[in-house]
Amino acid sequence: MPSFELTTLDLSMVVLYVLFIVGLGFYFARKTQDETDYFLAGRSLTWWLIGFSLLASNLSSSSLLGMAGEAYSRGIAVYNYEWMAALILIVFVLFFLPFYLKNRIFTMPEFLERRFDARSRYWFSGITILGNIIIDTAAALYAGAVVVGILYPDVPMWQTIAVLAVLAGLYTIAGGLAAVVYTDAVQAVLLLLGSVLISWTAFQQVGSWEAVQAAVPPEDLSLILPADHPVLPWTGLITGVFLLGFYFWTNNQFMVQRVLGAKDLDHGRWGALFAGALKLPILFIMVMPGTFARLLYPVEQYPALANPDYVFPTMMFDLLPVGLRGLVITALIAAIMSSVDSTLNAASTLVTMDFMKKLRPQADRKTLVWTGRVTTFVFMVFAAAWAPQIVKFPTIWQYLQEVLSYIAPPVVACFVVGIFWKRATGTGAFAGLAGGHLVGLGLFYLRSIQDLPAFQFQFLYISVVLFVVSVILIVAVSLITPAPDPARLEAVTWSPRLFRQETEALRGVPWYKNYRIQALALAAATFVFVYLFR
């Protein structure tokens, strides 16, 4: 194994970066006047900021470690989550984003109240807060602690997690979404640069693509796997992977929030599609390094890599010289912060706008901002306390996907049915949300009982089961309850007439500003990537 030691130069780069990011957060704190500034950056974000911020928030330290580890142990099929995101973002900008921005909402649960009623808003908000903390924030903190644990094995994990949480929490508490988005733009560049350095250096050590093909089984270099594959069957792509990705990119507050801060619909659409385009090269710069590591670090010679989460740190310390190694470590710190800041800000937005403002409508704007800051601090502490529990899962990636498979499907069903079916009622939506999550809780319990083989099916199929159950509940309960008032539905439901109106509006728009042409180009590029590695 390589020597996991940091030089003075490496440490200096990390310290300077942390000081810069925290300082940037406090700079934006001076410009925060009200809840719109704090939670939505004054609705002033441009497309490139949105795109980079979406990428940085998505590609956390858990992604850097998780994707390389999955490719090392199971093959490149983990990339299916990345290219699927590009297609989901196309659906997002076509059918969902216009309604979010038209209604000028602060949170995703707020949209459910506009479409249905307050019951769905409160339920979804509570579930989202829980998910943002125990899934996203905790996983990012744990991944950072894994890296630090390699460097300083005598430091207890809880101490590392606490320090990382405080560093990311400081500028989020101070500056809100503006601080998050601008720091994310810096962090995205570092993430991409650091990943390119690792991938290029590893490929140079391997020698050629032919060497990779000779050493790695063809199945592990393929994205489309047999239907009976235990990890990512091709049938799971059109069920679980799509549903989980749909929730993550179109319903999850911590991702959608930066698009809600767009200066207008065009910038929101361009930013989301830009993020989708940035996802495609991830195959070469974050997934393939794990495949290259099979040749460089066979597990028989490097038994520590039986834990795949150690693959990326091993490559970082073994392949990169002093200075460049410091840059990549800085990228890892950036990854931790970009995820933690986003989830903390999103969770505090949900508490403030879905609960505080609803329950105390007389609260002034300064009170709302301070409520957001206090809840950010509380959630920072809670996530830090939960993060050490992730060690009980085989890999970070498995933790992220399995937990999400129980939370996401009822929410996706509620949004999809609500926007495309005018007959859906508030009672039906609440039944679908609550009933779907209760069924999910039951499935989780049954799957934990090892002597019940009927329930030990692939976790991606759990998503489609819960989605179907939730849709059935929404439709059945809606049909036996009074129909909603048609006057409320115009601004929150889709119809072919809206598509025709938009077609007319786009006739005079130059092709390079036409989001439909951009979406077609992104879809074509995505299919090329999948075809080449089918």
Short mmCIF file of C-alpha atoms in Angstrom, two decimals:
data_model
loop_
_atom_site.label_atom_id
_atom_site.label_comp_id
_atom_site.label_asym_id
_atom_site.label_seq_id
_atom_site.Cartn_x
_atom_site.Cartn_y
_atom_site.Cartn_z
CA MET A 1 0.00 0.00 0.00
CA PRO A 2 1.19 3.56 -0.63
CA SER A 3 2.26 5.79 2.22
CA PHE A 4 -0.66 7.99 3.25
CA GLU A 5 1.28 11.05 4.28
CA LEU A 6 0.62 14.72 3.61
CA THR A 7 3.44 17.16 3.03
CA THR A 8 3.46 20.77 4.18
CA LEU A 9 2.57 21.85 0.63
CA ASP A 10 -0.41 19.49 0.52
CA LEU A 11 -1.73 20.72 3.85
CA SER A 12 -1.17 24.36 2.92
CA MET A 13 -3.35 24.01 -0.18
CA VAL A 14 -6.15 22.47 1.86
CA VAL A 15 -5.98 25.14 4.58
CA LEU A 16 -5.93 28.00 2.06
CA TYR A 17 -8.91 26.54 0.25
CA VAL A 18 -10.95 26.13 3.43
CA LEU A 19 -10.21 29.72 4.48
CA PHE A 20 -11.21 30.96 1.02
CA ILE A 21 -14.52 29.10 1.00
CA VAL A 22 -15.50 30.13 4.52
CA GLY A 23 -14.57 33.72 3.74
CA LEU A 24 -16.70 33.62 0.60
CA GLY A 25 -19.66 32.43 2.64
CA PHE A 26 -19.37 35.32 5.08
CA TYR A 27 -19.03 37.75 2.18
CA PHE A 28 -22.46 36.73 0.92
CA ALA A 29 -23.83 36.93 4.46
CA ARG A 30 -23.47 40.73 4.24
CA LYS A 31 -25.80 40.78 1.21
CA THR A 32 -28.55 38.72 2.80
CA GLN A 33 -31.58 40.94 3.47
CA ASP A 34 -34.58 38.62 3.51
CA GLU A 35 -35.75 35.03 3.07
CA THR A 36 -35.61 35.24 -0.74
CA ASP A 37 -31.94 36.25 -0.58
CA TYR A 38 -31.10 33.59 2.01
CA PHE A 39 -33.00 30.62 0.60
CA LEU A 40 -33.10 31.38 -3.16
CA ALA A 41 -30.15 33.77 -3.71
CA GLY A 42 -32.60 36.54 -4.59
CA ARG A 43 -33.82 34.51 -7.62
CA SER A 44 -30.83 35.85 -9.56
CA LEU A 45 -28.86 32.72 -10.53
CA THR A 46 -27.61 32.34 -14.10
CA TRP A 47 -27.38 29.10 -16.06
CA TRP A 48 -23.68 28.38 -15.60
CA LEU A 49 -23.87 28.85 -11.83
CA ILE A 50 -26.89 26.55 -11.67
CA GLY A 51 -25.18 23.87 -13.78
CA PHE A 52 -21.94 23.83 -11.83
CA SER A 53 -23.78 23.93 -8.51
CA LEU A 54 -26.00 20.99 -9.49
CA LEU A 55 -22.93 18.99 -10.48
CA ALA A 56 -20.95 19.83 -7.35
CA SER A 57 -23.86 19.08 -5.03
CA ASN A 58 -24.50 15.75 -6.76
CA LEU A 59 -20.87 14.64 -7.02
CA SER A 60 -20.08 14.55 -3.34
CA SER A 61 -17.14 12.85 -1.69
CA SER A 62 -19.38 9.80 -1.37
CA SER A 63 -19.69 9.81 -5.18
CA LEU A 64 -15.95 10.13 -5.71
CA LEU A 65 -15.25 7.24 -3.37
CA GLY A 66 -18.41 5.32 -4.20
CA MET A 67 -18.19 5.26 -8.00
CA ALA A 68 -14.51 4.30 -8.08
CA GLY A 69 -15.17 1.63 -5.46
CA GLU A 70 -18.14 0.19 -7.33
CA ALA A 71 -16.19 0.07 -10.62
CA TYR A 72 -13.31 -1.68 -8.82
CA SER A 73 -15.50 -4.33 -7.22
CA ARG A 74 -18.41 -4.72 -9.66
CA GLY A 75 -17.76 -2.93 -12.96
CA ILE A 76 -18.70 0.28 -14.73
CA ALA A 77 -22.47 -0.28 -14.56
CA VAL A 78 -22.58 2.26 -11.73
CA TYR A 79 -22.34 4.87 -14.51
CA ASN A 80 -25.96 4.08 -15.38
CA TYR A 81 -26.97 6.47 -12.62
CA GLU A 82 -24.99 9.24 -14.34
CA TRP A 83 -26.23 9.00 -17.92
CA MET A 84 -29.77 8.44 -16.70
CA ALA A 85 -29.53 11.81 -14.95
CA ALA A 86 -29.09 13.55 -18.30
CA LEU A 87 -32.34 12.08 -19.64
CA ILE A 88 -34.20 12.84 -16.42
CA LEU A 89 -33.09 16.46 -16.55
CA ILE A 90 -34.56 16.70 -20.06
CA VAL A 91 -37.91 15.50 -18.71
CA PHE A 92 -37.52 17.94 -15.82
CA VAL A 93 -37.08 21.03 -18.01
CA LEU A 94 -39.84 19.96 -20.40
CA PHE A 95 -42.64 19.18 -17.98
CA PHE A 96 -41.89 20.11 -14.36
CA LEU A 97 -39.62 23.14 -14.02
CA PRO A 98 -42.06 25.57 -15.74
CA PHE A 99 -44.67 24.88 -13.04
CA TYR A 100 -42.16 25.28 -10.22
CA LEU A 101 -40.99 28.68 -11.45
CA LYS A 102 -44.43 29.89 -12.51
CA ASN A 103 -45.69 29.35 -8.95
CA ARG A 104 -42.59 31.04 -7.44
CA ILE A 105 -42.31 28.39 -4.76
CA PHE A 106 -39.55 28.16 -2.16
CA THR A 107 -39.80 24.40 -1.56
CA MET A 108 -40.93 21.28 -3.36
CA PRO A 109 -43.49 20.44 -0.63
CA GLU A 110 -44.95 23.91 -1.19
CA PHE A 111 -45.78 22.87 -4.75
CA LEU A 112 -47.68 19.84 -3.43
CA GLU A 113 -49.80 22.17 -1.32
CA ARG A 114 -50.52 24.34 -4.38
CA ARG A 115 -51.59 21.22 -6.30
CA PHE A 116 -53.25 19.31 -3.45
CA ASP A 117 -53.37 20.51 0.17
CA ALA A 118 -51.31 21.12 3.31
CA ARG A 119 -51.32 17.46 4.40
CA SER A 120 -49.09 16.41 1.49
CA ARG A 121 -46.85 19.41 2.08
CA TYR A 122 -46.18 18.59 5.72
CA TRP A 123 -45.69 14.87 5.09
CA PHE A 124 -43.30 15.35 2.18
CA SER A 125 -41.40 18.10 3.97
CA GLY A 126 -40.83 15.90 7.00
CA ILE A 127 -39.69 12.96 4.87
CA THR A 128 -37.37 15.19 2.83
CA ILE A 129 -35.76 16.73 5.91
CA LEU A 130 -35.09 13.26 7.29
CA GLY A 131 -33.69 12.05 3.96
CA ASN A 132 -31.46 15.08 3.44
CA ILE A 133 -29.88 14.59 6.84
CA ILE A 134 -29.53 10.81 7.21
CA ILE A 135 -28.84 10.06 3.53
CA ASP A 136 -27.08 12.98 1.86
CA THR A 137 -25.39 14.98 4.60
CA ALA A 138 -24.38 12.00 6.71
CA ALA A 139 -22.99 10.08 3.71
CA ALA A 140 -20.84 13.05 2.64
CA LEU A 141 -19.46 13.45 6.17
CA TYR A 142 -18.74 9.73 6.44
CA ALA A 143 -16.90 9.68 3.10
CA GLY A 144 -14.73 12.58 4.23
CA ALA A 145 -14.01 10.79 7.48
CA VAL A 146 -12.88 7.70 5.55
CA VAL A 147 -10.23 9.76 3.75
CA VAL A 148 -9.06 11.46 6.92
CA GLY A 149 -9.02 8.09 8.67
CA ILE A 150 -6.52 6.81 6.11
CA LEU A 151 -4.26 9.77 6.78
CA TYR A 152 -4.66 9.81 10.53
CA PRO A 153 -5.89 6.40 11.70
CA ASP A 154 -5.54 7.30 15.37
CA VAL A 155 -8.10 10.10 15.11
CA PRO A 156 -11.58 8.85 16.07
CA MET A 157 -14.13 9.01 13.26
CA TRP A 158 -16.57 11.11 15.27
CA GLN A 159 -13.98 13.86 15.76
CA THR A 160 -13.25 14.04 12.04
CA ILE A 161 -16.95 14.17 11.20
CA ALA A 162 -17.51 16.93 13.73
CA VAL A 163 -14.74 19.11 12.27
CA LEU A 164 -15.93 18.59 8.69
CA ALA A 165 -19.52 19.41 9.66
CA VAL A 166 -18.51 22.63 11.38
CA LEU A 167 -16.37 23.79 8.43
CA ALA A 168 -19.17 23.25 5.91
CA GLY A 169 -21.83 24.52 8.26
CA LEU A 170 -20.10 27.84 8.97
CA TYR A 171 -20.51 29.49 5.59
CA THR A 172 -23.89 27.84 4.95
CA ILE A 173 -25.29 29.27 8.16
CA ALA A 174 -23.89 32.69 7.28
CA GLY A 175 -24.58 33.12 3.58
CA GLY A 176 -27.47 30.85 2.60
CA LEU A 177 -28.02 29.66 -0.98
CA ALA A 178 -25.89 32.37 -2.57
CA ALA A 179 -22.89 31.21 -0.55
CA VAL A 180 -23.72 27.61 -1.43
CA VAL A 181 -24.01 28.19 -5.19
CA TYR A 182 -20.95 30.37 -5.64
CA THR A 183 -18.76 28.09 -3.54
CA ASP A 184 -20.20 25.10 -5.43
CA ALA A 185 -19.05 26.65 -8.72
CA VAL A 186 -15.48 26.76 -7.39
CA GLN A 187 -15.81 23.28 -5.96
CA ALA A 188 -17.15 21.83 -9.23
CA VAL A 189 -14.07 23.01 -11.11
CA LEU A 190 -11.81 21.44 -8.49
CA LEU A 191 -13.80 18.21 -8.54
CA LEU A 192 -13.48 17.88 -12.30
CA LEU A 193 -9.82 18.86 -12.37
CA GLY A 194 -8.90 16.49 -9.54
CA SER A 195 -10.78 13.61 -11.11
CA VAL A 196 -9.17 14.19 -14.52
CA LEU A 197 -5.71 14.09 -12.91
CA ILE A 198 -6.42 10.79 -11.17
CA SER A 199 -7.95 9.18 -14.25
CA TRP A 200 -5.25 10.30 -16.67
CA THR A 201 -2.41 9.24 -14.38
CA ALA A 202 -4.00 5.85 -13.74
CA PHE A 203 -4.54 5.25 -17.46
CA GLN A 204 -0.91 6.11 -18.15
CA GLN A 205 0.14 3.52 -15.58
CA VAL A 206 -2.14 0.89 -17.12
CA GLY A 207 -0.70 1.54 -20.58
CA SER A 208 -3.58 1.05 -23.01
CA TRP A 209 -7.28 0.31 -23.32
CA GLU A 210 -6.38 -3.08 -24.79
CA ALA A 211 -4.65 -3.94 -21.50
CA VAL A 212 -7.82 -3.07 -19.61
CA GLN A 213 -9.96 -5.21 -21.92
CA ALA A 214 -7.59 -8.14 -21.54
CA ALA A 215 -7.65 -8.02 -17.73
CA VAL A 216 -11.27 -7.09 -16.99
CA PRO A 217 -14.22 -9.38 -17.79
CA PRO A 218 -16.40 -7.99 -20.63
CA GLU A 219 -19.42 -7.88 -18.35
CA ASP A 220 -17.60 -5.45 -16.03
CA LEU A 221 -16.97 -3.09 -18.96
CA SER A 222 -20.62 -3.08 -20.00
CA LEU A 223 -23.45 -0.77 -18.94
CA ILE A 224 -26.25 -3.10 -20.07
CA LEU A 225 -26.17 -6.17 -17.83
CA PRO A 226 -28.33 -9.34 -17.92
CA ALA A 227 -31.78 -9.25 -16.34
CA ASP A 228 -30.63 -11.65 -13.61
CA HIS A 229 -27.57 -9.60 -12.65
CA PRO A 230 -27.49 -9.19 -8.83
CA VAL A 231 -26.37 -5.53 -8.83
CA LEU A 232 -27.68 -3.59 -11.85
CA PRO A 233 -29.87 -5.68 -14.20
CA TRP A 234 -30.93 -3.87 -17.37
CA THR A 235 -34.54 -4.14 -16.26
CA GLY A 236 -33.58 -2.13 -13.18
CA LEU A 237 -32.51 0.77 -15.41
CA ILE A 238 -36.06 1.42 -16.54
CA THR A 239 -37.54 0.86 -13.10
CA GLY A 240 -35.39 1.61 -10.09
CA VAL A 241 -32.59 3.71 -11.59
CA PHE A 242 -35.03 5.97 -13.42
CA LEU A 243 -37.33 6.38 -10.40
CA LEU A 244 -34.52 7.08 -7.95
CA GLY A 245 -32.94 9.53 -10.36
CA PHE A 246 -36.28 11.19 -11.05
CA TYR A 247 -36.77 11.86 -7.36
CA PHE A 248 -33.23 13.07 -6.89
CA TRP A 249 -33.24 15.56 -9.78
CA THR A 250 -36.86 16.74 -9.94
CA ASN A 251 -38.34 16.39 -6.43
CA ASN A 252 -35.44 16.56 -3.97
CA GLN A 253 -35.24 19.98 -2.35
CA PHE A 254 -31.47 20.09 -2.04
CA MET A 255 -31.01 19.63 -5.80
CA VAL A 256 -33.99 21.58 -7.16
CA GLN A 257 -33.46 24.56 -4.85
CA ARG A 258 -30.69 26.10 -6.94
CA VAL A 259 -32.93 25.89 -10.03
CA LEU A 260 -35.72 27.60 -8.08
CA GLY A 261 -33.26 30.48 -7.65
CA ALA A 262 -32.91 30.97 -11.43
CA LYS A 263 -33.36 34.51 -12.72
CA ASP A 264 -35.90 33.23 -15.27
CA LEU A 265 -37.19 30.04 -16.89
CA ASP A 266 -34.57 30.07 -19.67
CA HIS A 267 -31.66 30.19 -17.24
CA GLY A 268 -33.25 27.46 -15.17
CA ARG A 269 -33.61 25.22 -18.21
CA TRP A 270 -30.17 25.97 -19.61
CA GLY A 271 -28.57 25.37 -16.20
CA ALA A 272 -30.28 21.99 -15.74
CA LEU A 273 -29.29 20.84 -19.24
CA PHE A 274 -25.73 22.09 -18.67
CA ALA A 275 -25.58 19.92 -15.55
CA GLY A 276 -26.80 16.96 -17.62
CA ALA A 277 -24.02 17.55 -20.15
CA LEU A 278 -21.44 17.70 -17.36
CA LYS A 279 -22.60 14.28 -16.14
CA LEU A 280 -21.61 12.44 -19.33
CA PRO A 281 -17.78 12.63 -18.97
CA ILE A 282 -18.08 11.20 -15.45
CA LEU A 283 -17.63 7.76 -17.02
CA PHE A 284 -14.03 8.56 -17.93
CA ILE A 285 -12.97 10.68 -14.99
CA MET A 286 -14.69 9.11 -11.96
CA VAL A 287 -15.83 5.60 -12.92
CA MET A 288 -13.01 4.30 -15.12
CA PRO A 289 -10.30 5.02 -12.50
CA GLY A 290 -11.85 2.26 -10.40
CA THR A 291 -11.54 -0.12 -13.35
CA PHE A 292 -7.91 0.90 -13.92
CA ALA A 293 -7.25 0.22 -10.23
CA ARG A 294 -8.02 -3.46 -10.78
CA LEU A 295 -4.86 -3.73 -12.83
CA LEU A 296 -2.77 -1.50 -10.57
CA TYR A 297 -3.94 -2.81 -7.19
CA PRO A 298 -5.21 -6.41 -7.31
CA VAL A 299 -7.09 -7.15 -4.13
CA GLU A 300 -4.91 -10.24 -3.61
CA GLN A 301 -1.88 -7.98 -3.17
CA TYR A 302 -3.76 -5.10 -1.51
CA PRO A 303 -6.13 -6.74 1.01
CA ALA A 304 -7.17 -3.35 2.43
CA LEU A 305 -9.03 -2.77 -0.85
CA ALA A 306 -11.49 -5.48 0.10
CA ASN A 307 -13.29 -2.35 1.30
CA PRO A 308 -13.86 -0.64 -2.09
CA ASP A 309 -14.24 2.79 -0.46
CA TYR A 310 -10.44 2.83 -0.08
CA VAL A 311 -9.74 2.56 -3.81
CA PHE A 312 -9.87 6.27 -4.67
CA PRO A 313 -7.70 7.40 -1.71
CA THR A 314 -5.16 4.70 -2.57
CA MET A 315 -4.86 5.95 -6.15
CA MET A 316 -4.64 9.54 -4.99
CA PHE A 317 -1.68 8.94 -2.72
CA ASP A 318 0.09 6.44 -4.91
CA LEU A 319 -0.16 8.07 -8.32
CA LEU A 320 0.06 11.80 -7.73
CA PRO A 321 3.15 13.81 -6.80
CA VAL A 322 3.30 16.36 -4.01
CA GLY A 323 1.34 19.47 -4.95
CA LEU A 324 -1.02 17.71 -7.36
CA ARG A 325 -1.95 15.40 -4.53
CA GLY A 326 -2.76 18.44 -2.44
CA LEU A 327 -4.99 19.70 -5.25
CA VAL A 328 -6.96 16.45 -5.34
CA ILE A 329 -7.26 16.36 -1.56
CA THR A 330 -8.60 19.89 -1.83
CA ALA A 331 -11.11 18.58 -4.39
CA LEU A 332 -12.20 15.96 -1.86
CA ILE A 333 -12.67 18.64 0.77
CA ALA A 334 -14.63 20.59 -1.86
CA ALA A 335 -16.80 17.53 -2.49
CA ILE A 336 -17.59 17.18 1.18
CA MET A 337 -18.49 20.83 1.54
CA SER A 338 -20.53 21.05 -1.64
CA SER A 339 -22.82 18.25 -0.51
CA VAL A 340 -23.06 19.21 3.13
CA ASP A 341 -23.75 22.88 2.42
CA SER A 342 -26.50 22.01 -0.08
CA THR A 343 -28.33 19.54 2.13
CA LEU A 344 -28.09 21.72 5.22
CA ASN A 345 -29.41 24.75 3.35
CA ALA A 346 -32.22 22.71 1.81
CA ALA A 347 -33.29 21.21 5.15
CA SER A 348 -33.31 24.61 6.85
CA THR A 349 -35.39 26.00 3.95
CA LEU A 350 -37.96 23.26 4.45
CA VAL A 351 -38.25 23.86 8.18
CA THR A 352 -38.48 27.63 7.79
CA MET A 353 -40.83 27.89 4.81
CA ASP A 354 -42.95 24.75 5.27
CA PHE A 355 -43.36 24.87 9.04
CA MET A 356 -42.24 28.16 10.62
CA LYS A 357 -43.82 30.47 8.04
CA LYS A 358 -47.00 28.37 7.85
CA LEU A 359 -47.45 28.10 11.61
CA ARG A 360 -46.35 31.67 12.36
CA PRO A 361 -47.37 33.76 9.33
CA GLN A 362 -46.77 36.96 11.30
CA ALA A 363 -43.01 36.24 11.59
CA ASP A 364 -40.95 38.97 9.94
CA ARG A 365 -38.24 38.40 7.34
CA LYS A 366 -35.31 38.62 9.79
CA THR A 367 -36.96 36.02 11.99
CA LEU A 368 -37.25 33.65 9.02
CA VAL A 369 -33.58 34.10 8.14
CA TRP A 370 -32.49 33.42 11.71
CA THR A 371 -34.77 30.41 11.89
CA GLY A 372 -32.96 29.08 8.82
CA ARG A 373 -29.58 29.66 10.44
CA VAL A 374 -30.53 27.96 13.71
CA THR A 375 -32.03 24.92 11.99
CA THR A 376 -28.93 24.64 9.79
CA PHE A 377 -26.85 24.36 12.95
CA VAL A 378 -29.18 21.79 14.53
CA PHE A 379 -29.19 19.60 11.43
CA MET A 380 -25.42 19.89 11.15
CA VAL A 381 -25.13 18.37 14.64
CA PHE A 382 -27.69 15.65 13.91
CA ALA A 383 -26.03 14.58 10.63
CA ALA A 384 -22.64 14.43 12.32
CA ALA A 385 -24.12 12.17 15.01
CA TRP A 386 -25.71 9.81 12.44
CA ALA A 387 -22.80 9.56 9.97
CA PRO A 388 -20.78 6.88 11.87
CA GLN A 389 -23.72 4.45 11.43
CA ILE A 390 -22.98 4.18 7.70
CA VAL A 391 -20.02 1.93 8.45
CA LYS A 392 -22.57 -0.88 8.93
CA PHE A 393 -23.28 -0.93 5.16
CA PRO A 394 -20.95 -2.73 2.68
CA THR A 395 -20.27 0.46 0.65
CA ILE A 396 -21.32 4.10 0.66
CA TRP A 397 -23.00 3.68 -2.72
CA GLN A 398 -25.16 0.80 -1.50
CA TYR A 399 -26.18 2.86 1.53
CA LEU A 400 -27.24 5.80 -0.65
CA GLN A 401 -29.26 3.80 -3.18
CA GLU A 402 -30.94 1.31 -0.86
CA VAL A 403 -32.21 3.88 1.63
CA LEU A 404 -33.43 6.12 -1.20
CA SER A 405 -35.34 3.24 -2.80
CA TYR A 406 -37.78 3.26 0.12
CA ILE A 407 -38.24 7.04 0.31
CA ALA A 408 -38.44 8.19 -3.31
CA PRO A 409 -41.19 6.20 -5.14
CA PRO A 410 -44.31 7.54 -3.32
CA VAL A 411 -43.06 11.09 -3.83
CA VAL A 412 -42.44 10.55 -7.55
CA ALA A 413 -45.91 9.03 -7.92
CA CYS A 414 -47.48 12.05 -6.24
CA PHE A 415 -45.74 14.59 -8.49
CA VAL A 416 -46.24 12.67 -11.73
CA VAL A 417 -49.92 11.86 -11.17
CA GLY A 418 -50.56 15.35 -9.80
CA ILE A 419 -49.16 17.19 -12.81
CA PHE A 420 -50.54 14.89 -15.54
CA TRP A 421 -53.95 13.88 -14.11
CA LYS A 422 -56.34 16.67 -13.20
CA ARG A 423 -58.72 14.36 -11.32
CA ALA A 424 -56.15 13.61 -8.59
CA THR A 425 -57.33 14.94 -5.23
CA GLY A 426 -55.64 16.08 -2.05
CA THR A 427 -56.91 13.08 -0.12
CA GLY A 428 -55.69 10.75 -2.86
CA ALA A 429 -52.25 12.35 -2.86
CA PHE A 430 -51.91 12.04 0.90
CA ALA A 431 -53.04 8.41 0.75
CA GLY A 432 -50.40 7.70 -1.91
CA LEU A 433 -47.62 9.38 0.08
CA ALA A 434 -48.43 7.98 3.51
CA GLY A 435 -49.54 4.57 2.26
CA GLY A 436 -46.53 4.16 -0.02
CA HIS A 437 -44.08 4.99 2.76
CA LEU A 438 -45.84 2.67 5.22
CA VAL A 439 -45.67 -0.19 2.69
CA GLY A 440 -41.99 0.68 2.18
CA LEU A 441 -41.40 0.46 5.92
CA GLY A 442 -43.01 -2.97 5.92
CA LEU A 443 -40.88 -4.16 3.00
CA PHE A 444 -37.75 -2.87 4.72
CA TYR A 445 -38.60 -4.92 7.79
CA LEU A 446 -39.39 -8.07 5.79
CA ARG A 447 -36.15 -7.77 3.80
CA SER A 448 -34.21 -7.55 7.06
CA ILE A 449 -35.45 -11.05 7.98
CA GLN A 450 -32.94 -13.32 6.28
CA ASP A 451 -35.08 -16.49 6.38
CA LEU A 452 -37.77 -14.94 4.15
CA PRO A 453 -36.28 -15.50 0.67
CA ALA A 454 -39.40 -14.21 -1.09
CA PHE A 455 -38.49 -10.69 0.04
CA GLN A 456 -34.76 -10.80 -0.78
CA PHE A 457 -35.22 -9.43 -4.30
CA GLN A 458 -33.01 -6.82 -5.99
CA PHE A 459 -33.41 -3.44 -4.32
CA LEU A 460 -34.06 -1.61 -7.61
CA TYR A 461 -37.34 -3.53 -7.93
CA ILE A 462 -38.49 -2.21 -4.57
CA SER A 463 -38.77 1.22 -6.17
CA VAL A 464 -41.17 0.14 -8.91
CA VAL A 465 -43.28 -1.89 -6.44
CA LEU A 466 -43.70 1.12 -4.16
CA PHE A 467 -44.33 3.42 -7.14
CA VAL A 468 -47.14 1.21 -8.45
CA VAL A 469 -48.67 0.84 -4.98
CA SER A 470 -48.63 4.62 -4.52
CA VAL A 471 -50.17 5.32 -7.95
CA ILE A 472 -52.96 2.82 -7.26
CA LEU A 473 -53.68 4.46 -3.91
CA ILE A 474 -53.73 7.96 -5.42
CA VAL A 475 -56.06 6.95 -8.25
CA ALA A 476 -58.39 4.80 -6.14
CA VAL A 477 -58.82 7.34 -3.34
CA SER A 478 -59.14 10.24 -5.81
CA LEU A 479 -61.98 8.52 -7.64
CA ILE A 480 -64.04 8.11 -4.45
CA THR A 481 -63.46 11.67 -3.23
CA PRO A 482 -64.83 14.94 -4.67
CA ALA A 483 -62.98 16.26 -7.73
CA PRO A 484 -60.69 19.28 -7.20
CA ASP A 485 -61.75 22.77 -8.19
CA PRO A 486 -60.77 23.22 -11.89
CA ALA A 487 -59.87 26.87 -11.24
CA ARG A 488 -56.96 25.76 -9.03
CA LEU A 489 -55.48 23.41 -11.62
CA GLU A 490 -54.49 25.77 -14.46
CA ALA A 491 -51.15 26.77 -12.92
CA VAL A 492 -50.20 23.33 -11.60
CA THR A 493 -51.15 20.77 -14.28
CA TRP A 494 -49.83 20.05 -17.76
CA SER A 495 -51.83 19.87 -20.98
CA PRO A 496 -50.98 19.55 -24.71
CA ARG A 497 -52.20 23.13 -25.16
CA LEU A 498 -49.24 24.39 -23.11
CA PHE A 499 -46.83 22.52 -25.38
CA ARG A 500 -48.40 24.06 -28.49
CA GLN A 501 -48.24 27.55 -27.00
CA GLU A 502 -44.58 27.09 -26.17
CA THR A 503 -43.87 25.85 -29.69
CA GLU A 504 -45.22 29.11 -31.07
CA ALA A 505 -43.16 31.13 -28.58
CA LEU A 506 -39.96 29.34 -29.61
CA ARG A 507 -40.31 29.99 -33.33
CA GLY A 508 -38.30 33.21 -33.27
CA VAL A 509 -35.65 31.98 -30.81
CA PRO A 510 -32.12 31.32 -32.22
CA TRP A 511 -31.25 27.62 -32.29
CA TYR A 512 -28.47 27.96 -29.71
CA LYS A 513 -30.93 29.48 -27.23
CA ASN A 514 -33.70 27.00 -27.93
CA TYR A 515 -33.77 24.60 -24.98
CA ARG A 516 -35.55 21.93 -27.04
CA ILE A 517 -32.65 21.76 -29.50
CA GLN A 518 -30.23 21.66 -26.56
CA ALA A 519 -32.26 18.82 -25.03
CA LEU A 520 -32.21 16.85 -28.28
CA ALA A 521 -28.44 17.26 -28.54
CA LEU A 522 -28.00 16.09 -24.93
CA ALA A 523 -30.23 13.05 -25.54
CA ALA A 524 -28.27 12.13 -28.69
CA ALA A 525 -24.94 12.41 -26.88
CA THR A 526 -26.27 10.26 -24.04
CA PHE A 527 -27.36 7.49 -26.37
CA VAL A 528 -23.93 7.53 -28.04
CA PHE A 529 -22.24 6.99 -24.65
CA VAL A 530 -24.58 4.12 -23.79
CA TYR A 531 -24.21 2.52 -27.22
CA LEU A 532 -20.41 2.56 -27.08
CA PHE A 533 -20.38 0.76 -23.70
CA ARG A 534 -23.53 -1.32 -24.08
#
